[in-house]
PDB file of C-alpha atoms in Angstrom:
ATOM      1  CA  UNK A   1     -10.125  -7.204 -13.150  1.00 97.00           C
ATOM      2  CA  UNK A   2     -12.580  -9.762 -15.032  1.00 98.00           C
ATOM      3  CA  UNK A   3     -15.614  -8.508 -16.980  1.00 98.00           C
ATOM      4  CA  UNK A   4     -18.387 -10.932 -18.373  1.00 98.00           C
ATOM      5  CA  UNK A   5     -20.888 -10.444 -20.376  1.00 98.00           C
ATOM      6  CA  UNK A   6     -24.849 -11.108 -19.948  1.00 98.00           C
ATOM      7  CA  UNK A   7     -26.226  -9.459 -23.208  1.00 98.00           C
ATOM      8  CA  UNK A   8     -27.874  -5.999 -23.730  1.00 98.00           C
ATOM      9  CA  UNK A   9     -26.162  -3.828 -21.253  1.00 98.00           C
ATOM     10  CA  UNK A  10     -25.799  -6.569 -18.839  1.00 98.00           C
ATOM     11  CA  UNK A  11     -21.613  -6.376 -17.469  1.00 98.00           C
ATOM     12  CA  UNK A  12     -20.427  -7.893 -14.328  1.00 98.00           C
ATOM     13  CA  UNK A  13     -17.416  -6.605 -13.260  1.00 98.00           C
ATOM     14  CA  UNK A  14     -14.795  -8.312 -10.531  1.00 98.00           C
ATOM     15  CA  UNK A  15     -12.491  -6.057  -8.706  1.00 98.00           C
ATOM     16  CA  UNK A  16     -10.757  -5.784  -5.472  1.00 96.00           C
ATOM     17  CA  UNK A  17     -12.744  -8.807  -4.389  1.00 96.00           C
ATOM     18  CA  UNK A  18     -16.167  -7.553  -5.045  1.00 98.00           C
ATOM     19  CA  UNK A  19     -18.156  -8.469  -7.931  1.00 98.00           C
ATOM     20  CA  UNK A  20     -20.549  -5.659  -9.426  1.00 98.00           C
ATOM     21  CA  UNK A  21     -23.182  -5.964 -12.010  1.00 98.00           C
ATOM     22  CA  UNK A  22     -24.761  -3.441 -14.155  1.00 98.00           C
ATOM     23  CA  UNK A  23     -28.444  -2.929 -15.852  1.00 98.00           C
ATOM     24  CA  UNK A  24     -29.699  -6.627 -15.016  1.00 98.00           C
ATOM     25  CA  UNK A  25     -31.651  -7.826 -17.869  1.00 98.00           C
ATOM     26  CA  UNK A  26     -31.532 -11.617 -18.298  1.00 98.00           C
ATOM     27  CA  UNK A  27     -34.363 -13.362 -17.732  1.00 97.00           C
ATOM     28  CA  UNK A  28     -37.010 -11.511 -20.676  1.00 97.00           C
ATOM     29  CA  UNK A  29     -33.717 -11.572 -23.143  1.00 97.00           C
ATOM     30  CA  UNK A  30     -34.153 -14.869 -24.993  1.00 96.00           C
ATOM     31  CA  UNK A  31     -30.575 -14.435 -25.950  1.00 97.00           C
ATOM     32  CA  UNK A  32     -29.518 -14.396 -22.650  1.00 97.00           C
ATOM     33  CA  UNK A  33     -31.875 -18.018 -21.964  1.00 97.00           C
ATOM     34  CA  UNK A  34     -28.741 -20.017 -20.741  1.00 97.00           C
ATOM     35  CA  UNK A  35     -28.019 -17.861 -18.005  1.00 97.00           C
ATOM     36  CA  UNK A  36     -29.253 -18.630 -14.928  1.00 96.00           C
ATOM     37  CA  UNK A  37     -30.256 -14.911 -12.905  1.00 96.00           C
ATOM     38  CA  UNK A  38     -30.194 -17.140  -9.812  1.00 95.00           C
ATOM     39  CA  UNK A  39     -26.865 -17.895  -9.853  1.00 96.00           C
ATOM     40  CA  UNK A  40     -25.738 -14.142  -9.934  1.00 97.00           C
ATOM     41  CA  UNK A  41     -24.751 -12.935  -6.161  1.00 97.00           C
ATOM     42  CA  UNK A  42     -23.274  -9.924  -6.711  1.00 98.00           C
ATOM     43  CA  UNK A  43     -21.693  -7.209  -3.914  1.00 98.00           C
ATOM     44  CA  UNK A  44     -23.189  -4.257  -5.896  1.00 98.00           C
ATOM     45  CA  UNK A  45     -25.865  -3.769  -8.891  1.00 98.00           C
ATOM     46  CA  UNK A  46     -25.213  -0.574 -10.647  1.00 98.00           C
ATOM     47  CA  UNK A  47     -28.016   0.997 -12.418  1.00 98.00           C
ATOM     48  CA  UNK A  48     -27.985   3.355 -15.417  1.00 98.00           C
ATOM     49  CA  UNK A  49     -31.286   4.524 -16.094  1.00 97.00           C
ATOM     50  CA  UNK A  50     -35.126   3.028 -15.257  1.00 96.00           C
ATOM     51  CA  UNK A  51     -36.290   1.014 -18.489  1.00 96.00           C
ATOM     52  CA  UNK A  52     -37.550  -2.765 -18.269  1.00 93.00           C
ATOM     53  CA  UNK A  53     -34.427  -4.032 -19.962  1.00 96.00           C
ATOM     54  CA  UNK A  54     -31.952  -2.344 -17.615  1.00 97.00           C
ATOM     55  CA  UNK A  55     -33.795  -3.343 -14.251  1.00 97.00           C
ATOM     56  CA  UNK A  56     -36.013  -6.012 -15.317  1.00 96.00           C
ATOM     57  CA  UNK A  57     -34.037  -8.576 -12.904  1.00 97.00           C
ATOM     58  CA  UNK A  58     -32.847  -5.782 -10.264  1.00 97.00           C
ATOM     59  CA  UNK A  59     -35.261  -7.043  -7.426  1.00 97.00           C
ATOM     60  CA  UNK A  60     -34.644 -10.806  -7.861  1.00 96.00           C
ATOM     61  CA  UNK A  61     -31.200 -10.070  -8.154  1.00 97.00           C
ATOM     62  CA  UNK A  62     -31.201  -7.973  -4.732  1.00 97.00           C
ATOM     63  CA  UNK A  63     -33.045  -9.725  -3.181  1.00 96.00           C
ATOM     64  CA  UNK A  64     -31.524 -12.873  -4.278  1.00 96.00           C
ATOM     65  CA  UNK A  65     -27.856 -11.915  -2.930  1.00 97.00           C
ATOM     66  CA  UNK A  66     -28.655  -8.621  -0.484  1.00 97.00           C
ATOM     67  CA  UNK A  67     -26.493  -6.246  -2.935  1.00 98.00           C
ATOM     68  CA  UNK A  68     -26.123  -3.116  -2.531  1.00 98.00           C
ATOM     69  CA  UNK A  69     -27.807  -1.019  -5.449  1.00 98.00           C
ATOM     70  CA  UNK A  70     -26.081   2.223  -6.394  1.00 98.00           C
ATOM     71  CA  UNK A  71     -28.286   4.373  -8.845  1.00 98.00           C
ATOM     72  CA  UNK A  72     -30.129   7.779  -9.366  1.00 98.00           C
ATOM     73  CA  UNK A  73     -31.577   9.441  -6.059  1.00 97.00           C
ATOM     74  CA  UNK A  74     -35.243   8.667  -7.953  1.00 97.00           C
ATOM     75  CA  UNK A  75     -34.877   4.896  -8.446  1.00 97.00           C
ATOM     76  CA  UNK A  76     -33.336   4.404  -4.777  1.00 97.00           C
ATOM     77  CA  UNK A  77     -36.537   5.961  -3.807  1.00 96.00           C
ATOM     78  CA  UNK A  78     -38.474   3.559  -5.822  1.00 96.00           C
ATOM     79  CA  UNK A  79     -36.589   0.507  -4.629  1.00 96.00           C
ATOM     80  CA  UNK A  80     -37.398   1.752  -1.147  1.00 95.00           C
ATOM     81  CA  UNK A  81     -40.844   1.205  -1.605  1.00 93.00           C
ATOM     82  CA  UNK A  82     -40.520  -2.206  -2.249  1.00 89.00           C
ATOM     83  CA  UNK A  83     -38.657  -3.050   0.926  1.00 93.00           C
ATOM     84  CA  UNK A  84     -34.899  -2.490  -0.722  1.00 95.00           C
ATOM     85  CA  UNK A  85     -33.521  -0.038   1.480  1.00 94.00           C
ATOM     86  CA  UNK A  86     -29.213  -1.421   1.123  1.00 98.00           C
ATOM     87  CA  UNK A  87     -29.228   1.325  -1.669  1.00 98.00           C
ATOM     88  CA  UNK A  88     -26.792   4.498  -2.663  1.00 98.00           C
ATOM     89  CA  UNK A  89     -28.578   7.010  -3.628  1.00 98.00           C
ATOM     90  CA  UNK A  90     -26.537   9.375  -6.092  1.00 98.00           C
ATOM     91  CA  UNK A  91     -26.720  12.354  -8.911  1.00 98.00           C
ATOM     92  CA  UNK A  92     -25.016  13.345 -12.085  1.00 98.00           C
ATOM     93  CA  UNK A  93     -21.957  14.898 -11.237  1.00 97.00           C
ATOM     94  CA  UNK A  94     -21.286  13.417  -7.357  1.00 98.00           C
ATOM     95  CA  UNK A  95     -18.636  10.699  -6.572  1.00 98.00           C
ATOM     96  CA  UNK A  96     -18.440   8.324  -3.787  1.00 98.00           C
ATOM     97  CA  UNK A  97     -15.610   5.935  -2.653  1.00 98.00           C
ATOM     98  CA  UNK A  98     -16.833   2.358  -1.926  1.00 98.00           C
ATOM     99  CA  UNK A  99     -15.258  -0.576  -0.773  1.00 97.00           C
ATOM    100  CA  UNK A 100     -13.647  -1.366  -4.157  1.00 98.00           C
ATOM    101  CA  UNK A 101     -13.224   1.813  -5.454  1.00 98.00           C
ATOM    102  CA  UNK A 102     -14.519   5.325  -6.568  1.00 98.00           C
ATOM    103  CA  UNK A 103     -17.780   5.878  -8.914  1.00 98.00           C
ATOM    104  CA  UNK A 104     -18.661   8.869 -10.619  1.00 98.00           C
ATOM    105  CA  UNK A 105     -21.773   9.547 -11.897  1.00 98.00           C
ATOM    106  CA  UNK A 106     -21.856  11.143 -15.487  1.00 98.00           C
ATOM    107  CA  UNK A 107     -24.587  12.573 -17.650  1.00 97.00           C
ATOM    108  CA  UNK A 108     -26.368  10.064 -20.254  1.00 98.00           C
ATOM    109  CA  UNK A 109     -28.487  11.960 -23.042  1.00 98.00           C
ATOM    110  CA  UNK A 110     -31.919   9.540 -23.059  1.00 97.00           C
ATOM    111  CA  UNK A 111     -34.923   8.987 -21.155  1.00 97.00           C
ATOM    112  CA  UNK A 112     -35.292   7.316 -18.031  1.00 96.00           C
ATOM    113  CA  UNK A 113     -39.295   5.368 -16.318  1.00 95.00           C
ATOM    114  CA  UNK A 114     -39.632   2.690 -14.356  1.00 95.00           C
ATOM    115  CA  UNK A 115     -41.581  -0.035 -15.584  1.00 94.00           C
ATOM    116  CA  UNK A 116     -44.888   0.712 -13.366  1.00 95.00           C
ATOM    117  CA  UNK A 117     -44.064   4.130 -14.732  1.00 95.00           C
ATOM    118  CA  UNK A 118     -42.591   5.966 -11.736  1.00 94.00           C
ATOM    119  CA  UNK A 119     -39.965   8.467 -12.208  1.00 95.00           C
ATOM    120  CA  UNK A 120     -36.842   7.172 -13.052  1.00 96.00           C
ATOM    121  CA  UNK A 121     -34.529  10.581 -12.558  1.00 96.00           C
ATOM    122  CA  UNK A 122     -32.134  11.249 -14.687  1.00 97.00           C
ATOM    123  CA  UNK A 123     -30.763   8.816 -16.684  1.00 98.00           C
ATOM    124  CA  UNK A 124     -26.547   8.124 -16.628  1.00 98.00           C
ATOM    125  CA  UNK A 125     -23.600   6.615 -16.719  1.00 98.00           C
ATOM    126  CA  UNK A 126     -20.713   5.609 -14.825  1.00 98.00           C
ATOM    127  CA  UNK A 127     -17.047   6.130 -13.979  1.00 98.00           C
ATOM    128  CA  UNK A 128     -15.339   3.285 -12.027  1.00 98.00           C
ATOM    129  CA  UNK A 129     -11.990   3.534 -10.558  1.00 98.00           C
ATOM    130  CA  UNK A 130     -10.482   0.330  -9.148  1.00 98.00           C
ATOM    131  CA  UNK A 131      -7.267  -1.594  -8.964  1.00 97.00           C
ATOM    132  CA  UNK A 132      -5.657   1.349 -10.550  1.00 97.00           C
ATOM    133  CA  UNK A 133      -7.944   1.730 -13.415  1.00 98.00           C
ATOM    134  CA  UNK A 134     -10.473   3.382 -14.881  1.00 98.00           C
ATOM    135  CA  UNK A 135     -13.841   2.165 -16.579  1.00 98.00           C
ATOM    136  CA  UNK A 136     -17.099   4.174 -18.287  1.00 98.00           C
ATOM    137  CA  UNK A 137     -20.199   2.418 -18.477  1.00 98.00           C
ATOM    138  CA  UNK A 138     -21.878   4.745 -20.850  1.00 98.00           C
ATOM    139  CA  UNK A 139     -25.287   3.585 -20.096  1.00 97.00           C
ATOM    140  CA  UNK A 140     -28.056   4.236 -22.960  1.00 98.00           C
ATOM    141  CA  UNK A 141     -26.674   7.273 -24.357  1.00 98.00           C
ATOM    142  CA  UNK A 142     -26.708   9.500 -27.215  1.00 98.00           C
ATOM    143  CA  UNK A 143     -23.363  11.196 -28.930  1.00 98.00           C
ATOM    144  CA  UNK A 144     -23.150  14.034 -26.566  1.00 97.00           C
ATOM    145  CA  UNK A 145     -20.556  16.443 -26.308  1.00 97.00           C
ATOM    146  CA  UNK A 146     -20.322  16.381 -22.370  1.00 96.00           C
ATOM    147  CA  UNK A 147     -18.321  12.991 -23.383  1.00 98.00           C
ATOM    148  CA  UNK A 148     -15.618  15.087 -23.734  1.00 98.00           C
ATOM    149  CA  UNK A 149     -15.505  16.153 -20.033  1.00 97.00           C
ATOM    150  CA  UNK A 150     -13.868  12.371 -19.693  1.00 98.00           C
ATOM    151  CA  UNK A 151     -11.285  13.265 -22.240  1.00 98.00           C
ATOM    152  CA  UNK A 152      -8.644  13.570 -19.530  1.00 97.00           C
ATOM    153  CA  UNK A 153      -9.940  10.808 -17.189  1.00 96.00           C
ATOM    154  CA  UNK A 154      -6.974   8.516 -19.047  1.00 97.00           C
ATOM    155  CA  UNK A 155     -10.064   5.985 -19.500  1.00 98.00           C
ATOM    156  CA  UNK A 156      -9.013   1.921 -19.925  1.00 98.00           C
ATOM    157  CA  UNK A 157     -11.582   0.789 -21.000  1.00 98.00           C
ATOM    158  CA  UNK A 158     -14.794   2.197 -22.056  1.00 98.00           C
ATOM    159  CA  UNK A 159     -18.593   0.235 -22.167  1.00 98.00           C
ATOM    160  CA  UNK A 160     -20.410   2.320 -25.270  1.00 98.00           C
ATOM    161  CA  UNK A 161     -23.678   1.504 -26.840  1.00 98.00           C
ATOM    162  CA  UNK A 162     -23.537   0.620 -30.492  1.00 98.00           C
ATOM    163  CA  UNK A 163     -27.170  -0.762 -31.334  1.00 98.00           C
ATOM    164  CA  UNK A 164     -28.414   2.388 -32.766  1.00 98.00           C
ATOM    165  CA  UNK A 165     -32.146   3.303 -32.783  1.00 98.00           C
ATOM    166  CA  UNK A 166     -32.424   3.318 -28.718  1.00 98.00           C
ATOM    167  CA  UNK A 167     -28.859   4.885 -28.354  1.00 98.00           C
ATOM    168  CA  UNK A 168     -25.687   5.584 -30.193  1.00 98.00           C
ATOM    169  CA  UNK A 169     -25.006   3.226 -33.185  1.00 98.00           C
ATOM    170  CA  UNK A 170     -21.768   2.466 -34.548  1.00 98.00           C
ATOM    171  CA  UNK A 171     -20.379   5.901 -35.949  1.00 98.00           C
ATOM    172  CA  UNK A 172     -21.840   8.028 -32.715  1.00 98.00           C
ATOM    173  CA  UNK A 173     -19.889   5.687 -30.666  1.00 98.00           C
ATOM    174  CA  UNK A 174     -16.618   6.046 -32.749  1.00 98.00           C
ATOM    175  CA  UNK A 175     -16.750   9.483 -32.482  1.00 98.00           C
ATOM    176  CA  UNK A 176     -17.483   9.057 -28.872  1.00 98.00           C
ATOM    177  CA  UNK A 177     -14.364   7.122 -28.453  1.00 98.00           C
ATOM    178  CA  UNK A 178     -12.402  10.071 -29.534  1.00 98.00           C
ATOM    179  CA  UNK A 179     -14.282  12.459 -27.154  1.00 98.00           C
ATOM    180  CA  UNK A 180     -13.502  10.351 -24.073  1.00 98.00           C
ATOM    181  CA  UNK A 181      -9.788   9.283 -25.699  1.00 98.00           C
ATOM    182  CA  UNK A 182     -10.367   6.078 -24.784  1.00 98.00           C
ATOM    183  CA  UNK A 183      -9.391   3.047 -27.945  1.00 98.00           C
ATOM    184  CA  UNK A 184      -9.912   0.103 -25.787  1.00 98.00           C
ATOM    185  CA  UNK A 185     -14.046  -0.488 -26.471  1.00 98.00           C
ATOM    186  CA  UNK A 186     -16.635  -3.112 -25.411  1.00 98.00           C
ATOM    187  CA  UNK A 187     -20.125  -2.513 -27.677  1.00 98.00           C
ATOM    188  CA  UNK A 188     -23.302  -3.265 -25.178  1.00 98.00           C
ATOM    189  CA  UNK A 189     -27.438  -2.631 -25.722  1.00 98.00           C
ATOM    190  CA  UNK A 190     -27.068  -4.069 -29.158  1.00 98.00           C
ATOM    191  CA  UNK A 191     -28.869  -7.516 -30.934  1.00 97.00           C
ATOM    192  CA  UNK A 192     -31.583  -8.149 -28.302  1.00 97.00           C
ATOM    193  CA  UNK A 193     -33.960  -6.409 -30.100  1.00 96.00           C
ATOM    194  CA  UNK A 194     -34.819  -6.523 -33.877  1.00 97.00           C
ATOM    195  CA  UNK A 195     -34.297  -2.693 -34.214  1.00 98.00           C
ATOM    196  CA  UNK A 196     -31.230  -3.186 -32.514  1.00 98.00           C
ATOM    197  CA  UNK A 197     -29.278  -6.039 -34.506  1.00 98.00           C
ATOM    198  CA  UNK A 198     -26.129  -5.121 -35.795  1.00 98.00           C
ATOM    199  CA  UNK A 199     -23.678  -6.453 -38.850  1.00 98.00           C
ATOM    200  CA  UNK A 200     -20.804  -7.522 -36.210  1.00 97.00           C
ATOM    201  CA  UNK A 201     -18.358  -7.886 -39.465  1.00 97.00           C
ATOM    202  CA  UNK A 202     -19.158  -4.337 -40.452  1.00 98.00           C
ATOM    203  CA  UNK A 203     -19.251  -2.439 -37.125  1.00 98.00           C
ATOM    204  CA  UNK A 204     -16.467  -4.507 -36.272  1.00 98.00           C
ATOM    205  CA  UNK A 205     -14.637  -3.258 -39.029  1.00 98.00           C
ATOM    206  CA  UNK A 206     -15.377   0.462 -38.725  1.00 98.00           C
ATOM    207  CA  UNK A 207     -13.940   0.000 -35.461  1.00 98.00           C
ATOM    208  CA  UNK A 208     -10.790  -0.986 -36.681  1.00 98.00           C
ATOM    209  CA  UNK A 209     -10.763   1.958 -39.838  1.00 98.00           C
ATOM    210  CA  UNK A 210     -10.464   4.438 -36.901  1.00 98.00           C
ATOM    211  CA  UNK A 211      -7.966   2.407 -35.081  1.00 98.00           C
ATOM    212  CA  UNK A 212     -10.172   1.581 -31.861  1.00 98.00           C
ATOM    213  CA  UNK A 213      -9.869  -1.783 -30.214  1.00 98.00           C
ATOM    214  CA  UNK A 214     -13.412  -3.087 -30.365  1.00 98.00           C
ATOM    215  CA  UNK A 215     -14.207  -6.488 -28.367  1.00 98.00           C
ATOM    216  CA  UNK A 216     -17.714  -7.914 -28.687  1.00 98.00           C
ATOM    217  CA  UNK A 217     -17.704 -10.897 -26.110  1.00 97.00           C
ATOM    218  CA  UNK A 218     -20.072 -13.538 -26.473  1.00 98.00           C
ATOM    219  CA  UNK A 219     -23.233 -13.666 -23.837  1.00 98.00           C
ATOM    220  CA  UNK A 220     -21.541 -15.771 -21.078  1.00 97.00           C
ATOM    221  CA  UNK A 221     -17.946 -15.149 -22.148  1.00 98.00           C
ATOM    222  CA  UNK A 222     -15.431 -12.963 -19.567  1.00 98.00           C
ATOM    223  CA  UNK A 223     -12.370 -11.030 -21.032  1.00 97.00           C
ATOM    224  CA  UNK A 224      -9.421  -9.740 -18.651  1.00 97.00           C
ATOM    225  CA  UNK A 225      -9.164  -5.980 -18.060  1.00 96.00           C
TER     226      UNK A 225
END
């Protein structure tokens, strides 16, 4: 399982043959300027929530490679109405089994429009289960303490917001990593933003005080699951 990194909250995942990719947001992220959105032809986009820098790229990227978009009931009904209609609809709490795998839906703590300012539903997160193991995409997220319904999910790896202001900074998303018992960490929605930038030496180094594996890839750069 190979994970890459696009900035913000931007993660594609490879797994069982099919390549996913979460909260596309390339092309307005000027740290993200030297990747090309038109290359990306993934089998599934998974959505979190409705802001601009989570689907700001969703329709090109559909559209682009005829992905299937799995996401809140409210934003499959959105995407409808622009002609998408290869969408799974789904809700906080329901599972499905896909080609690749099982995802869960989970409760995120923040706010969710669409950038013409439809109703975005509920915003959330993710639980993936493929080749074995078991990924959280946190989505943009607040320290909540239905984090610890995952405590017994035996989690791999787990995708946690650390840029603060917008979502969990660095301490909500230690304590987070206890709630979910999960030490192996990847930070995402951090830097793009001035209110957002982060001391990578210091958060880095919090992360290692409470003996949590922390990995902050590069834009571009893919790390082995």
């Amino acid at each position: 399982m190979k994970l890459t990194y696009y900035g913000q909250s931007t993660i594609e995942i490879v797994t069982d043959g099919k390549t996913l990719l979460f909260d596309p947001f390339i092309t307005p992220n000027e740290l993200a300027k030297n990747i090309d959105v038109n290359s990306l032809k993934p089998d599934y986009i998974l959505v979190s929530h409705g802001h601009g820098d989570h689907v700001a790229d969703l329709v090109t990227v559909q559209k682009n490679s005829g992905a299937k978009v799995i996401c809140i009931a409210e934003i499959a009904g959105w995407l409808g109405k622009q002609g998408i209609t290869n969408v799974h609809g789904m809700n906080i709490g329901g599972g499905f089994n896909f080609e690749f795998g099982r995802v869960k839906m989970v409760n995120a703590v923040h706010s969710s429009a669409l950038p013409d300012g439809s109703n975005g539903g509920n915003p959330a997160g993710f639980v993936l289960s493929s080749e074995g193991k078991k990924i959280y995409f946190a989505g943009d997220t607040a320290l909540t303490y239905d984090m610890k319904l995952l405590e017994d999910e035996n989690l791999d790896w787990a995708l946690l917001p650390i840029g603060d202001n917008y979502t969990m900074g660095a301490d909500d998303a230690i304590k987070a990593a206890a709630f979910i018992n999960c030490k192996n960490i990847i930070g995402i929605h951090y830097d793009s933003f001035p209110v957002i930038k982060i001391d990578k030496e210091e958060v880095a180094g919090k992360f290692i005080h409470a003996g949590l594996n922390l990995k902050l890839p590069a834009i571009g750069e893919s790390i082995e699951l």
